[in-house]
Coordinates of C-alpha atoms in Angstrom, one line a residue:
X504 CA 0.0 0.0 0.0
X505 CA 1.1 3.5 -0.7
X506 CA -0.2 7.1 -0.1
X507 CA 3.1 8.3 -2.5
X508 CA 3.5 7.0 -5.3
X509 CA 1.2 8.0 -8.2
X510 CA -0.1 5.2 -10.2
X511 CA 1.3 6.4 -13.1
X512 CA 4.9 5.4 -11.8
X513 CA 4.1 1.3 -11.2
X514 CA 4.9 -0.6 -14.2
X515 CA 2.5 -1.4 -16.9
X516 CA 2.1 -4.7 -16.2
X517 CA 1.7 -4.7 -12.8
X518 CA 0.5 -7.8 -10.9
X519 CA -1.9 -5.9 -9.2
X520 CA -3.4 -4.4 -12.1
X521 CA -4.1 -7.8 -13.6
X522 CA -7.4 -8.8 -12.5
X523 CA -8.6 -5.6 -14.8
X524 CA -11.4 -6.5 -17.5
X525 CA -13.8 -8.9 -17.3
X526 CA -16.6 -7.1 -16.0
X527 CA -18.8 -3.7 -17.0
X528 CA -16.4 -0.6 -16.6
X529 CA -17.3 2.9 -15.9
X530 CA -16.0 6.4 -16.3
X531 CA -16.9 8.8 -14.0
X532 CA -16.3 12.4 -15.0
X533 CA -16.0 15.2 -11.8
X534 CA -17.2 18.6 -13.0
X535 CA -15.6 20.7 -9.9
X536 CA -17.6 23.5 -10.3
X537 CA -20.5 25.3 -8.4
X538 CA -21.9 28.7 -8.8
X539 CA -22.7 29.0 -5.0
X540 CA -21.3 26.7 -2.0
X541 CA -24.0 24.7 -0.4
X542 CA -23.9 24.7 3.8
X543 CA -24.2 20.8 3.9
X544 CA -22.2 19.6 1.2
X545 CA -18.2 18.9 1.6
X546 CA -17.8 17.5 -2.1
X547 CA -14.4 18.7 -3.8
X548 CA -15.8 21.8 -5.2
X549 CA -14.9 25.3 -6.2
X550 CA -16.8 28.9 -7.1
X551 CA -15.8 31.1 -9.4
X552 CA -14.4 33.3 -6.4
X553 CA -12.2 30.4 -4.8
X554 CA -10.7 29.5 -8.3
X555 CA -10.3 33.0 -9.4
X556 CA -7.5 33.1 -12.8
X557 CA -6.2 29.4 -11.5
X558 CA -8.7 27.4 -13.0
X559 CA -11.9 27.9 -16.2
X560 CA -14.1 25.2 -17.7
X561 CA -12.2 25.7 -21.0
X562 CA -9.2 24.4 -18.7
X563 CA -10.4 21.9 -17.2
X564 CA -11.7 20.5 -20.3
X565 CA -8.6 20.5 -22.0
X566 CA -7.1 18.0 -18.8
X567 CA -9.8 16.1 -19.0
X568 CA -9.2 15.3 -22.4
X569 CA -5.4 14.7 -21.5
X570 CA -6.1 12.7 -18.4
X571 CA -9.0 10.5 -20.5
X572 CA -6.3 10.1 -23.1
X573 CA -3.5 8.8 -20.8
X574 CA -5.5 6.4 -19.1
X575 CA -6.8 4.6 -22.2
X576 CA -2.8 4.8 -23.3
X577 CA -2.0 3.2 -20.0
X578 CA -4.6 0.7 -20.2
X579 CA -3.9 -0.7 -23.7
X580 CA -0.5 -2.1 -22.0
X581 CA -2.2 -4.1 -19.5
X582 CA -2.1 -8.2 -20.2
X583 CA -6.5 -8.0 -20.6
X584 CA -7.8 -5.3 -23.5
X585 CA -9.8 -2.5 -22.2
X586 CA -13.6 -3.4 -22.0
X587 CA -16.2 -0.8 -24.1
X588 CA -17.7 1.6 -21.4
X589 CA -21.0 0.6 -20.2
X590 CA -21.9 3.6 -18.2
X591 CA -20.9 6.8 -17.8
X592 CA -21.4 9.0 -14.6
X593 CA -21.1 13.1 -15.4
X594 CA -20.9 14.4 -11.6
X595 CA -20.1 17.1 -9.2
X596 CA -20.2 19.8 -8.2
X597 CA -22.7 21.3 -10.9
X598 CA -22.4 20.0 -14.6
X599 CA -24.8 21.4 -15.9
X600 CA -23.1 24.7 -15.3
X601 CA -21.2 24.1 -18.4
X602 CA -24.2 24.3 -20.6
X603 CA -25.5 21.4 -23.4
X604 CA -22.1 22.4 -25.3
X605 CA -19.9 21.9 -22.8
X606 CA -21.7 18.5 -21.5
X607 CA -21.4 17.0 -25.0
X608 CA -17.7 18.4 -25.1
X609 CA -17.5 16.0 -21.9
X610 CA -18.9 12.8 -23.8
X611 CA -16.8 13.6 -26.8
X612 CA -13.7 13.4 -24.9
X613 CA -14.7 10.1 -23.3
X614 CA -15.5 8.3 -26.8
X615 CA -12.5 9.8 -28.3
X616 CA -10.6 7.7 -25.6
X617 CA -12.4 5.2 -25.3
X618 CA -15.3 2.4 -27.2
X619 CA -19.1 3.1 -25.2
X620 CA -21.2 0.1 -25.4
X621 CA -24.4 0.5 -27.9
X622 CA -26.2 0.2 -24.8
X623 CA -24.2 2.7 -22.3
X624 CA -26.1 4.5 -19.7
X625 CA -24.9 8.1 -19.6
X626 CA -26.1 10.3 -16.9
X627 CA -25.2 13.7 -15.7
X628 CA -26.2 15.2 -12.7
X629 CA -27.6 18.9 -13.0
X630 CA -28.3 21.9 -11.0
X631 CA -32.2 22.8 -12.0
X632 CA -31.7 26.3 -11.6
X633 CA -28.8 25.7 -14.5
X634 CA -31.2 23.7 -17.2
X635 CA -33.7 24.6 -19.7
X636 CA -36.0 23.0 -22.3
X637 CA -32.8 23.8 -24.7
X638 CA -30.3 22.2 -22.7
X639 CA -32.1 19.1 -22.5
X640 CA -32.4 18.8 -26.0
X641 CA -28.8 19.2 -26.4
X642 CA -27.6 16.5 -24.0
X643 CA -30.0 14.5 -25.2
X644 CA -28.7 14.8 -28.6
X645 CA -25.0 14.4 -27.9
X646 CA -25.7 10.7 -26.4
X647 CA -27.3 11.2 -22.5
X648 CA -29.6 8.6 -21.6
X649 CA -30.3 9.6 -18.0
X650 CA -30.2 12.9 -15.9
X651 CA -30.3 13.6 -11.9
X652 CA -32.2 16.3 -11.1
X653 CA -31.1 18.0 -7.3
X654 CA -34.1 19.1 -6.0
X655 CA -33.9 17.9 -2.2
X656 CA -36.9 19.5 -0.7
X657 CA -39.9 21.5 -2.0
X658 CA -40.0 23.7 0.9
X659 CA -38.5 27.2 0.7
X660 CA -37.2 27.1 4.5
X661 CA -35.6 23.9 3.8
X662 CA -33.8 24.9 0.9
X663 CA -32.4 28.2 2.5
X664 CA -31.2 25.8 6.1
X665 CA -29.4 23.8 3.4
X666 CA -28.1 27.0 1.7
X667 CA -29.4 25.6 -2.1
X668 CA -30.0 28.1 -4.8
X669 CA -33.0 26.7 -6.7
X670 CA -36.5 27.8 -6.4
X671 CA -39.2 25.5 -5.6
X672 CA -41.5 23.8 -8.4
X673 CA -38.6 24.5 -10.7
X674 CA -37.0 20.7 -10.1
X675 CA -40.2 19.7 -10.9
X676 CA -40.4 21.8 -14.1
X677 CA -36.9 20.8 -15.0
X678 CA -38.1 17.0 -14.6
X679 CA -40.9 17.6 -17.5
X680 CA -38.7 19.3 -19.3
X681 CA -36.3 16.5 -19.6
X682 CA -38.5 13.8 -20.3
X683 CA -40.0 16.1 -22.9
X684 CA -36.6 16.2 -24.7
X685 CA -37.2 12.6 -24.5
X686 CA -35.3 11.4 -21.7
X687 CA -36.8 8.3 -20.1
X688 CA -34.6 8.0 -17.1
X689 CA -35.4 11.0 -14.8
X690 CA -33.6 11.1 -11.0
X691 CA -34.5 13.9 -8.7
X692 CA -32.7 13.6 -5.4
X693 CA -33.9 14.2 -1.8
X694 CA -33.2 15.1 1.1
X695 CA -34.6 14.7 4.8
X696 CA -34.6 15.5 8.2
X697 CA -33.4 18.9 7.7
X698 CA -33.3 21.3 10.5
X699 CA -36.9 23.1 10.3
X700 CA -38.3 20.1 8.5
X701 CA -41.6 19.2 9.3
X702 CA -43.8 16.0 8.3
X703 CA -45.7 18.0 6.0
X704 CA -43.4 19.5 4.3
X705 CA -41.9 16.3 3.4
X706 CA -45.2 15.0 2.5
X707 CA -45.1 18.2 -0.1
X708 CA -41.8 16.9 -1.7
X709 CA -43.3 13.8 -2.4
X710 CA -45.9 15.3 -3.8
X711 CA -44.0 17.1 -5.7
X712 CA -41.6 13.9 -6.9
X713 CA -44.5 12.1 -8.0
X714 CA -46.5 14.7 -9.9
X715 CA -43.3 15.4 -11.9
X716 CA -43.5 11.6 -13.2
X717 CA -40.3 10.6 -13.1
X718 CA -38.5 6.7 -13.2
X719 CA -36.1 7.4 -10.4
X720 CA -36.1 8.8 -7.0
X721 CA -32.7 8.7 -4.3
X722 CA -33.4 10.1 -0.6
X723 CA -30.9 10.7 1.9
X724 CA -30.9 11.8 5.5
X725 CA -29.1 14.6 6.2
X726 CA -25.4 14.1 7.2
X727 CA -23.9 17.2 9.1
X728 CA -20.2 16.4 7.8
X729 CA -17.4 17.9 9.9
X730 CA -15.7 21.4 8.2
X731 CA -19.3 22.1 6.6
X732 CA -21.2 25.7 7.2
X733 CA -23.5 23.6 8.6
X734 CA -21.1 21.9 10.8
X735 CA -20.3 25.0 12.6
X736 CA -24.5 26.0 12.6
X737 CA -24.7 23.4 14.5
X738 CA -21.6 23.8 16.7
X739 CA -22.5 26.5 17.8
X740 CA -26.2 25.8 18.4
X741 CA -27.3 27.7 16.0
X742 CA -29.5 24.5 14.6
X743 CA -30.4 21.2 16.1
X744 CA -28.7 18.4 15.0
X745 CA -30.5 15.8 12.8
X746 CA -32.1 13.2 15.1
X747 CA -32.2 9.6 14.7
X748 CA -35.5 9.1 15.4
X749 CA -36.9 11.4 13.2
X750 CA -34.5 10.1 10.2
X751 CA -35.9 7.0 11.0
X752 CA -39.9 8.0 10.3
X753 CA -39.1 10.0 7.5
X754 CA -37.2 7.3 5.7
X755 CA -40.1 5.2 6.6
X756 CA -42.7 7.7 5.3
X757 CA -40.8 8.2 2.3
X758 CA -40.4 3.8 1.4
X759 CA -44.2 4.2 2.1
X760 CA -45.0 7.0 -0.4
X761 CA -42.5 5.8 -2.9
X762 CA -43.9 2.1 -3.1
X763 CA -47.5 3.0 -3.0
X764 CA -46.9 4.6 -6.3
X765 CA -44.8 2.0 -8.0
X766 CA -41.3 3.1 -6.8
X767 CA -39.5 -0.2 -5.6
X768 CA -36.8 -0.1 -3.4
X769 CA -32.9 -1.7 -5.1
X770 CA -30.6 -0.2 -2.9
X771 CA -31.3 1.4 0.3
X772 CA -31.2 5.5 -0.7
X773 CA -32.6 4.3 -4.0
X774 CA -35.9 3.4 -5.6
X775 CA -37.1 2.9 -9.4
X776 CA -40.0 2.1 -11.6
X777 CA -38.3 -0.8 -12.8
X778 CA -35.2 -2.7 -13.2
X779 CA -34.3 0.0 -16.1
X780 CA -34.7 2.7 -14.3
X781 CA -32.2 1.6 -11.7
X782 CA -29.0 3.7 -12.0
X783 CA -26.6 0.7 -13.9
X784 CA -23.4 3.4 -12.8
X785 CA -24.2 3.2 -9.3
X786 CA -24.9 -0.7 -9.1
X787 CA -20.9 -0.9 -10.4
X788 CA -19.8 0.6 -7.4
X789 CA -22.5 -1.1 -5.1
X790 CA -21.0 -4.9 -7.0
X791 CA -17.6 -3.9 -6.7
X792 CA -17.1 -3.3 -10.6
X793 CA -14.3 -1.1 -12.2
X794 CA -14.7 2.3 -12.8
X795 CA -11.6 4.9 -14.0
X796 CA -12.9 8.2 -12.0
X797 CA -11.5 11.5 -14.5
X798 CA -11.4 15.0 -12.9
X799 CA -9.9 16.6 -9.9
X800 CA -10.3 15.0 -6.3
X801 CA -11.8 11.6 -8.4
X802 CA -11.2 7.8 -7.6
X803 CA -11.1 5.0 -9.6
X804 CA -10.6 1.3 -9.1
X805 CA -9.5 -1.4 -11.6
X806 CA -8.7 -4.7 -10.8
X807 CA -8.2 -4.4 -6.8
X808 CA -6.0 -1.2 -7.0
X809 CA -7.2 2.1 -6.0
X810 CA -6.0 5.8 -6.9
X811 CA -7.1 9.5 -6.2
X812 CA -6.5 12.3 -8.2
X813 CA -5.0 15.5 -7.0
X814 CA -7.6 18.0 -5.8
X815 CA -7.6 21.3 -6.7
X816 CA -8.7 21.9 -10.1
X817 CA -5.0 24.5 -11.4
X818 CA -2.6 21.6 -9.7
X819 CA -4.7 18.8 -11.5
X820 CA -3.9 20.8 -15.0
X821 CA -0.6 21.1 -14.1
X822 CA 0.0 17.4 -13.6
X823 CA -1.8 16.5 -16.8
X824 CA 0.3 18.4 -18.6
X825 CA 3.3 16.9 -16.8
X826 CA 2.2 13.6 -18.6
X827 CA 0.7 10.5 -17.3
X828 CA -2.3 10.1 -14.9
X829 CA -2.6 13.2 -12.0
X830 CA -2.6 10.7 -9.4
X831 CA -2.1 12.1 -5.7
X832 CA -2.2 8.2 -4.1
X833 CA -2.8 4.6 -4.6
X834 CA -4.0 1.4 -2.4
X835 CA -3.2 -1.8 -3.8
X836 CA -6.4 -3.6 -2.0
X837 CA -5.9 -6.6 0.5
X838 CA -8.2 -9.5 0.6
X839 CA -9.4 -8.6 3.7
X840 CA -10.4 -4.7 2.7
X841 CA -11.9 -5.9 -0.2
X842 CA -14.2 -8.4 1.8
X843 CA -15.3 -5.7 3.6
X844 CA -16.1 -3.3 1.2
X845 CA -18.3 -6.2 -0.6
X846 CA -20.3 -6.6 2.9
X847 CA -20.5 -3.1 3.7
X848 CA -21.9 -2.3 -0.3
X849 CA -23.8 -5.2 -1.1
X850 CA -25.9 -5.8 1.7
X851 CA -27.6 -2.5 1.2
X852 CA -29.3 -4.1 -2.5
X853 CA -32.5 -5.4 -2.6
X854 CA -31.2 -8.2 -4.1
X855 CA -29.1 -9.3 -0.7
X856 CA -25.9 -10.5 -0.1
X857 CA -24.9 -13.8 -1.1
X858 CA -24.1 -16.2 1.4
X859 CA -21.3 -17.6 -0.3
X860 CA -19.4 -14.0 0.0
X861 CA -19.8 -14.4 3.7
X862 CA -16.7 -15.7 5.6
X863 CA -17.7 -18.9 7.5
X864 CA -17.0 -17.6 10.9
X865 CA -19.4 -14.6 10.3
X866 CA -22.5 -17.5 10.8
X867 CA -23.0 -16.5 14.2
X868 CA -23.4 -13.1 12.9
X869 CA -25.7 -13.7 10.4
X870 CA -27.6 -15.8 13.0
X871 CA -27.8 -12.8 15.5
X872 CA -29.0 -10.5 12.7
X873 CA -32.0 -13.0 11.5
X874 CA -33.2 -13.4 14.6
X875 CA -32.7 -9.8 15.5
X876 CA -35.4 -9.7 12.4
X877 CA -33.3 -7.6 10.4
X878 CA -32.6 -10.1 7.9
X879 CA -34.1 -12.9 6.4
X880 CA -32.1 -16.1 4.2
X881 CA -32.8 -17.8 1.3
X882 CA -30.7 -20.3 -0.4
X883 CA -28.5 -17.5 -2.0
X884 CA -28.6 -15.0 -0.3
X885 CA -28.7 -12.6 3.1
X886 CA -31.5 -10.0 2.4
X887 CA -32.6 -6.8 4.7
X888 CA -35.7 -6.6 6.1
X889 CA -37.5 -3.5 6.3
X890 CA -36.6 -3.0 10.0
X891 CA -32.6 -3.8 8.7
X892 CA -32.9 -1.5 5.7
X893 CA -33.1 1.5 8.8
X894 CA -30.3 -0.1 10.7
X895 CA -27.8 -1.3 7.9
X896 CA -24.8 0.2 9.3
X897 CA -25.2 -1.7 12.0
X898 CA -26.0 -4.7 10.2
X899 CA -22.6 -4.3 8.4
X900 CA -20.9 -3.7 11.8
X901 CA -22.7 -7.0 13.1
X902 CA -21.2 -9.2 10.0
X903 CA -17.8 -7.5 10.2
X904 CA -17.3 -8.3 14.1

């Protein structure tokens, strides 16, 4: 293991790079940009003020390209060929602050490096305040198949504890407006127990999800991470922090809501209309797939190795154009981390956690948990109850001990 050496550095044919290919492979793009700094969030994100001359779209774009370029060149020496790319994941930060050009300009650069699948699943998240019935008929004509809409709470009070820039009913608007420009695969993201939140007005954003019509719906309780605005708000006792209890109902309210209308639960934050509308980027990461993560601040892993890319947006430039991949560290994974990521991601699906990727001294744990009624077993397969889907941390912790 390292924290050093950048990937680009180990040999091409590395032993630990050969268990690469095989399986679907994704490319996840990091758009580092944000008009505004949201209280909550502690993504690796800039404003225009914080970059000031150091940094532009235009540049970033052009180490994208670089970066995208020297990991396919890197890949073709490994001992299995590169797969085709079955999904790609355009994140952030806000994309959609680049505009339909600059989106496709994204794409572009990621099939001029690499072969997408005729079926890849291309999604980029988006700001809704930064969309428009044009914009949507751009990305959906340079090759997007899905879009993630942020629209985390329909109440105005909400939005302002959480510091988000978008008014409400226009996540909504933007929803129609995508599946209009004829996407079928429509996200909007929520999130609850917000300080201020109230039962109803949670019953108002899922209102609100459901009238827009879309496949897709994520919801996740709010996490007050540590160096966040909110983080000191609530230092200081300015807000309350999030309670467990009430994180608890709400999730249960919103499974409730969700299901009555034909939203299945596939992974705990996540519920779609059908197996098509399940995010196919996201179930890589939750399966343990490989994914090359382009952009500053982004990870990737291939074949059991991990690596992270320098941060700021100006020093990731600079070390494309230094040549080779602008890796800030790598992890060569050991068994034993890679067992626990598998138990920690897995068990969160709907579809369970099979029993034959269980160690066989965690059967008293398993035990514990199904007669705990958090989990029930089939032949296969360790599956969370409803009651487990709320305490899945510590249904990892239990399997883990």
């Amino acid at each position: 293991m390292s924290s050093a050496v950048p990937l680009s550095e180990i040999a091409a044919d590395a032993p630990v790079l050969r268990d690469f290919g095989g399986g679907p492979f994704g490319v996840y793009v990091h758009v580092p940009f944000c008009a505004t700094r949201c209280g909550y969030c502690d993504f690796n994100t800039y404003t225009a003020g914080e970059l000031g001359s150091s940094a532009s779209p235009q540049s970033w774009l052009a180490a994208l390209r670089g970066e995208l370029a020297a990991a396919a060149d890197r890949f073709a020496g490994l001992p299995s060929a590169t797969p085709e790319v079955s999904t790609v994941f355009v994140g952030g930060g806000t994309p959609s602050l680049l505009g339909g050009d600059g989106l496709a300009d994204v794409l572009d650069a990621v099939r001029s490096a690499f072969v997408l699948a005729p079926d890849a699943e291309v999604t980029t998240e988006s700001n809704p305040e930064s969309t428009s019935p044009e914009f949507f008929d751009r990305i959906r004509a340079a090759g997007y198949t899905r879009v993630s809409l942020g629209m985390q709470s329909a109440a105005r009070h909400v939005l302002a504890v959480l510091d988000r820039t978008h008014t409400p009913g226009r996540a909504v608007a933007a929803a129609r407006e995508a599946r209009a420009a004829g996407f079928e695969h429509v996200n909007l993201d929520l999130i609850y127990g917000t300080p201020g939140e109230r039962d109803a007005d949670l019953d108002a954003s899922l209102d609100a999800v459901l009238d827009a019509g879309v496949d897709h719906v994520s919801a996740y309780s709010l996490i007050v991470e540590d160096g966040t605005a909110l983080a000191r708000k609530v230092r200081r006792g300015e807000l309350p922090a999030p309670d467990d209890d009430v994180l608890a109902a709400r999730y249960e309210r919103i499974d409730t809501r969700l299901a009555a209308a034909g939203l299945t639960w596939y992974e705990v934050s996540n519920w779609a209309a059908n197996d098509s509308a399940r995010c196919r980027h996201n179930l890589g990461y939750w399966d343990g797939g490989d994914w090359l993560g382009a952009g500053p601040g982004a990870h990737s892993h291939l074949g059991g190795v991990r690596w992270w890319n320098v941060k700021h947006p100006a020093r990731y430039a600079e070390r494309v154009a230094r040549g080779g991949l602008p890796a800030a560290g790598w992890e060569s994974l050991t068994d034993d981390e890679r067992y626990l990521e598998r138990v920690m991601l897995t068990v969160r699906l709907r579809t369970g956690l099979p029993l034959t990727a269980l160690a066989p001294t965690a059967t008293p744990a398993v035990n514990r948990i199904i007669a705990d009624g958090l989990a029930t077993r089939s032949d296969t397969h360790l599956v969370l109850t409803d009651r487990g889907r709320l305490l899945a941390d510590g249904v990892v912790r239990t399997l883990l001990t």
